Tab-separated table of C-alpha atoms in Angstrom:
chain	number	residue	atom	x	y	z
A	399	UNK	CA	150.129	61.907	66.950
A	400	UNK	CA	147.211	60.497	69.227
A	401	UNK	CA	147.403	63.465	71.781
A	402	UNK	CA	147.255	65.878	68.421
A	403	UNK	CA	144.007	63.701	67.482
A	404	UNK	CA	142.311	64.322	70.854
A	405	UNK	CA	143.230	67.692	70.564
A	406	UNK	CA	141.574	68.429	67.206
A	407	UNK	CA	138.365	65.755	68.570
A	408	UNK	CA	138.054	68.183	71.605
A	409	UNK	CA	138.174	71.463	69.894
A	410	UNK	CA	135.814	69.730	67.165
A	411	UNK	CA	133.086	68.297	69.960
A	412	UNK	CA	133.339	71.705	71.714
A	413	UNK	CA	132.606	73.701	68.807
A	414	UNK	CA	129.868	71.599	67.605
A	415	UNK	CA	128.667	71.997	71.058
A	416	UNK	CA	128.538	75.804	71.147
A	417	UNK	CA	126.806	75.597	67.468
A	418	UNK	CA	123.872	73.361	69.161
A	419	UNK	CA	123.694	75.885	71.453
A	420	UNK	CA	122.749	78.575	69.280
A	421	UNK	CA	119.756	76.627	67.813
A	422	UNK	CA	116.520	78.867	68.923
A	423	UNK	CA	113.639	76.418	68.715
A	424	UNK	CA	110.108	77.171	68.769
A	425	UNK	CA	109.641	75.389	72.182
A	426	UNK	CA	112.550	77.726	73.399
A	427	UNK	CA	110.487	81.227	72.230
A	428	UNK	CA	107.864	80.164	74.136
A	429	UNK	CA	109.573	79.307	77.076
A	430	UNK	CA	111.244	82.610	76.840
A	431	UNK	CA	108.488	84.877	76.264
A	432	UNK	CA	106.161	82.924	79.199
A	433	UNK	CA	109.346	83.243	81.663
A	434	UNK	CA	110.307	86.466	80.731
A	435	UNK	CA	106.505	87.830	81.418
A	436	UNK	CA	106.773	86.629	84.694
A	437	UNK	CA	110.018	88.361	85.378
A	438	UNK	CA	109.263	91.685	84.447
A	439	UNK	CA	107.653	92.361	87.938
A	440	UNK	CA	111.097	91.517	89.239
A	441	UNK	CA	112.933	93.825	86.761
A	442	UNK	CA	111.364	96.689	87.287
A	443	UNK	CA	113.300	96.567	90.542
A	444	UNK	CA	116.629	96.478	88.909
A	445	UNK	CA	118.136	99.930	88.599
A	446	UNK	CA	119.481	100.313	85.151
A	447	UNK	CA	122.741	102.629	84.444
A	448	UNK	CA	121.959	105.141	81.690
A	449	UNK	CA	125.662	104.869	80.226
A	450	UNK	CA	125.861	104.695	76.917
A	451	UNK	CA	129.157	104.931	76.800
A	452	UNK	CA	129.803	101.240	76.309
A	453	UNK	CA	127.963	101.720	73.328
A	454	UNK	CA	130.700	103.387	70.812
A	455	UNK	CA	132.168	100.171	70.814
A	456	UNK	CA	129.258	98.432	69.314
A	457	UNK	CA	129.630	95.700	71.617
A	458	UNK	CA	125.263	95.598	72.440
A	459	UNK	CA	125.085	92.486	70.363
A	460	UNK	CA	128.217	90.648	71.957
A	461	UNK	CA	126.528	87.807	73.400
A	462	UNK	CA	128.695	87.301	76.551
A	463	UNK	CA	127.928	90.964	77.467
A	464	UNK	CA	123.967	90.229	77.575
A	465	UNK	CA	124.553	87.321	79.391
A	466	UNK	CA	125.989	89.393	81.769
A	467	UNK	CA	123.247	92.018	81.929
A	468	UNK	CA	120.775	89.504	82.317
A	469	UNK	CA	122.927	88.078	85.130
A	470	UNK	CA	123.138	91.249	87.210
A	471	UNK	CA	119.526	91.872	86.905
A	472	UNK	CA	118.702	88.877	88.031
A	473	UNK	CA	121.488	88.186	90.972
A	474	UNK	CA	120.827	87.402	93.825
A	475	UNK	CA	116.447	87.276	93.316
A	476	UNK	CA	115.193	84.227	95.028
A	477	UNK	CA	111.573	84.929	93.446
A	478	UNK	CA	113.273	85.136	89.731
A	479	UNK	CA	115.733	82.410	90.069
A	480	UNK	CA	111.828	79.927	91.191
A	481	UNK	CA	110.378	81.308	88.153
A	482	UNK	CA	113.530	80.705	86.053
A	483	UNK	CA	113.741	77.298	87.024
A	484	UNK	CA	109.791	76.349	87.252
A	485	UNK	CA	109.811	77.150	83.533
A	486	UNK	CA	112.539	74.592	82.926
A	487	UNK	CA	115.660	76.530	82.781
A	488	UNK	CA	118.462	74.258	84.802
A	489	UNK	CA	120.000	77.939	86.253
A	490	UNK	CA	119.367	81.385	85.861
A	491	UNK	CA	122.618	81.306	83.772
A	492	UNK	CA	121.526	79.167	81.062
A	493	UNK	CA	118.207	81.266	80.979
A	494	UNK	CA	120.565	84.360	80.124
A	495	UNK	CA	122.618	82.617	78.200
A	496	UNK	CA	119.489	81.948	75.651
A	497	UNK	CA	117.563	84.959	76.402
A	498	UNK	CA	121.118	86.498	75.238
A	499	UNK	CA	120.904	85.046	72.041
A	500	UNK	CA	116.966	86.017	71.490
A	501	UNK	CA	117.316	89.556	72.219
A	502	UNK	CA	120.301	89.500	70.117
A	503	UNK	CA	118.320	88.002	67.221
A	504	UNK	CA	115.538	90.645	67.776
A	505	UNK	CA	117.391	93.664	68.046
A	506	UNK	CA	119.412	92.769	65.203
A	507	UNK	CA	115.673	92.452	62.934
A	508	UNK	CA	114.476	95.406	64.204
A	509	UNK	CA	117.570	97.207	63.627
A	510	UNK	CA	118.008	95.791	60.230
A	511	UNK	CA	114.250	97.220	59.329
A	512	UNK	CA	115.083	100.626	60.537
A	513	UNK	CA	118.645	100.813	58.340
A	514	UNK	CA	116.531	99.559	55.361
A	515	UNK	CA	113.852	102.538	56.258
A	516	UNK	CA	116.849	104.684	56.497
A	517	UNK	CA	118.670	104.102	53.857
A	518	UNK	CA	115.488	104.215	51.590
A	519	UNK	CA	114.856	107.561	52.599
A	520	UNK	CA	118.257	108.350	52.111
A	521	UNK	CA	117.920	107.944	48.555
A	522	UNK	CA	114.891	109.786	47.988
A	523	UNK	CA	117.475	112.969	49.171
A	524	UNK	CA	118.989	115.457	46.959
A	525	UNK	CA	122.154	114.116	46.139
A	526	UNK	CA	124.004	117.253	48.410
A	527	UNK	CA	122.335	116.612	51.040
A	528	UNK	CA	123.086	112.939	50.518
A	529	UNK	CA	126.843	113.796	49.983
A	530	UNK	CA	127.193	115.972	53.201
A	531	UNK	CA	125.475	112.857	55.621
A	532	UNK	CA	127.683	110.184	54.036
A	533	UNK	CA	130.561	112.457	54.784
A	534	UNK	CA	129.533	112.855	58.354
A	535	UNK	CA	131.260	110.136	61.611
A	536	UNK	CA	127.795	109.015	62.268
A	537	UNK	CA	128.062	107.523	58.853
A	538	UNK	CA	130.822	105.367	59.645
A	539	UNK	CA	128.991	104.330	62.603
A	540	UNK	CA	125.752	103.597	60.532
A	541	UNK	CA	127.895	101.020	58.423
A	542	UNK	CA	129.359	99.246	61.128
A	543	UNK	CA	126.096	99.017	63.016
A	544	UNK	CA	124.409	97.484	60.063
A	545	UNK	CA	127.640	95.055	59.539
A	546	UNK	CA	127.058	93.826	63.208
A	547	UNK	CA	123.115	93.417	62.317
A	548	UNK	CA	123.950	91.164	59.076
A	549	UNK	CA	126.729	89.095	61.463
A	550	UNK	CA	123.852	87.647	63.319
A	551	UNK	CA	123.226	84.146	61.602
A	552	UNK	CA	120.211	84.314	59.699
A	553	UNK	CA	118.504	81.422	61.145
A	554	UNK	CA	118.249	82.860	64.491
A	555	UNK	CA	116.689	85.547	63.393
A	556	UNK	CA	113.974	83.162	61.373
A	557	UNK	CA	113.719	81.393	64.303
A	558	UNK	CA	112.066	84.914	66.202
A	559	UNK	CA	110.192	85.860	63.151
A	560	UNK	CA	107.109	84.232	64.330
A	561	UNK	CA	107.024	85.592	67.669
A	562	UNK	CA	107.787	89.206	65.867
A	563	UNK	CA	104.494	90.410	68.059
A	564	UNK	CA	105.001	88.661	71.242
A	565	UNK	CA	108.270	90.046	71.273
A	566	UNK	CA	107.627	93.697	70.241
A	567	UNK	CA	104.331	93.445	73.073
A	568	UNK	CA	107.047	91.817	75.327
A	569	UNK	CA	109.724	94.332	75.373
A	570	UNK	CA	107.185	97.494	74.209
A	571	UNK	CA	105.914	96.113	78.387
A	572	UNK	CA	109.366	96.311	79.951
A	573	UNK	CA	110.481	99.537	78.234
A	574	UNK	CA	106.626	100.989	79.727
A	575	UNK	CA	107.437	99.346	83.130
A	576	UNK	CA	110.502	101.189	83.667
A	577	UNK	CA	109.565	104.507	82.466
């Protein structure tokens, strides 16, 4: 019965562990955005693969996958991994671990805002032309997108809302850097 409480303790610290973890504080934005400046020099070296194939599977929000991104861009940079931890990050990993969860908050806004947009427009349609796009795959595609938008907890995404334009300026910058 004891080992069965430990068990349930564990599972019960390790979860509430995980949960603090997700907590994006206003000191953490700014860390992020002034670290994240100061990489971009050093990610406009990083070669990006044009695949979208990964993609179909909707699996661009999955948190462990960004970490990973953010890991191979930055593996193995000396320069990156100074500015990572001069900012107060104790490794590069824990800076991609939260810059994970960020970009996962912002994407999911901004996505969220264009699906609105969408779908507003598609009601100002005639109701044929309506009929024939709902009956389209892309459709199905559109729903499940927007599913894995609303399945980002809310308060992350509050917790980038005021840092909407440093963001947008932030990543508008890295998208015109690697053009």
């Amino acid at each position: 019965m004891l080992k069965r409480i430990a068990i349930i303790a564990s599972v019960f610290f390790l979860l509430a562990g995980q949960a603090l973890a997700m907590n994006i504080t206003s000191s953490d934005m700014e860390r992020f955005i002034s670290t994240f400046e100061q990489l971009i020099p050093h990610i406009d070296d990083h070669e990006f693969d044009d695949d979208d194939d990964d993609d179909d599977d909707l699996n661009f929000l999955d948190i462990d996958t960004m970490k990973s991104e953010f890991m191979e861009i930055l593996a193995d940079n000396r320069e990156a991994e100074n500015i990572i931890r001069r900012n107060g990050y104790a490794s590069v990993s824990t800076f991609a671990e939260q810059s994970a969860y960020i970009t996962r908050a912002y994407i999911a806004h901004i996505g969220m805002i264009s699906i609105d947009e969408f779908q507003t427009a598609l009601q100002d349609m005639p109701a044929e032309e309506r009929k024939a796009l709902m009956a389209m795959p892309f459709f199905q595609t559109f729903h499940d997108t927007r599913a894995r938008f609303a399945a980002v907890p809310a308060a992350q995404i509050r917790a980038i809302l005021p840092y909407l334009d440093q963001l947008n300026a932030l990543f508008e910058m890295e998208e015109d850097d690697l053009d």
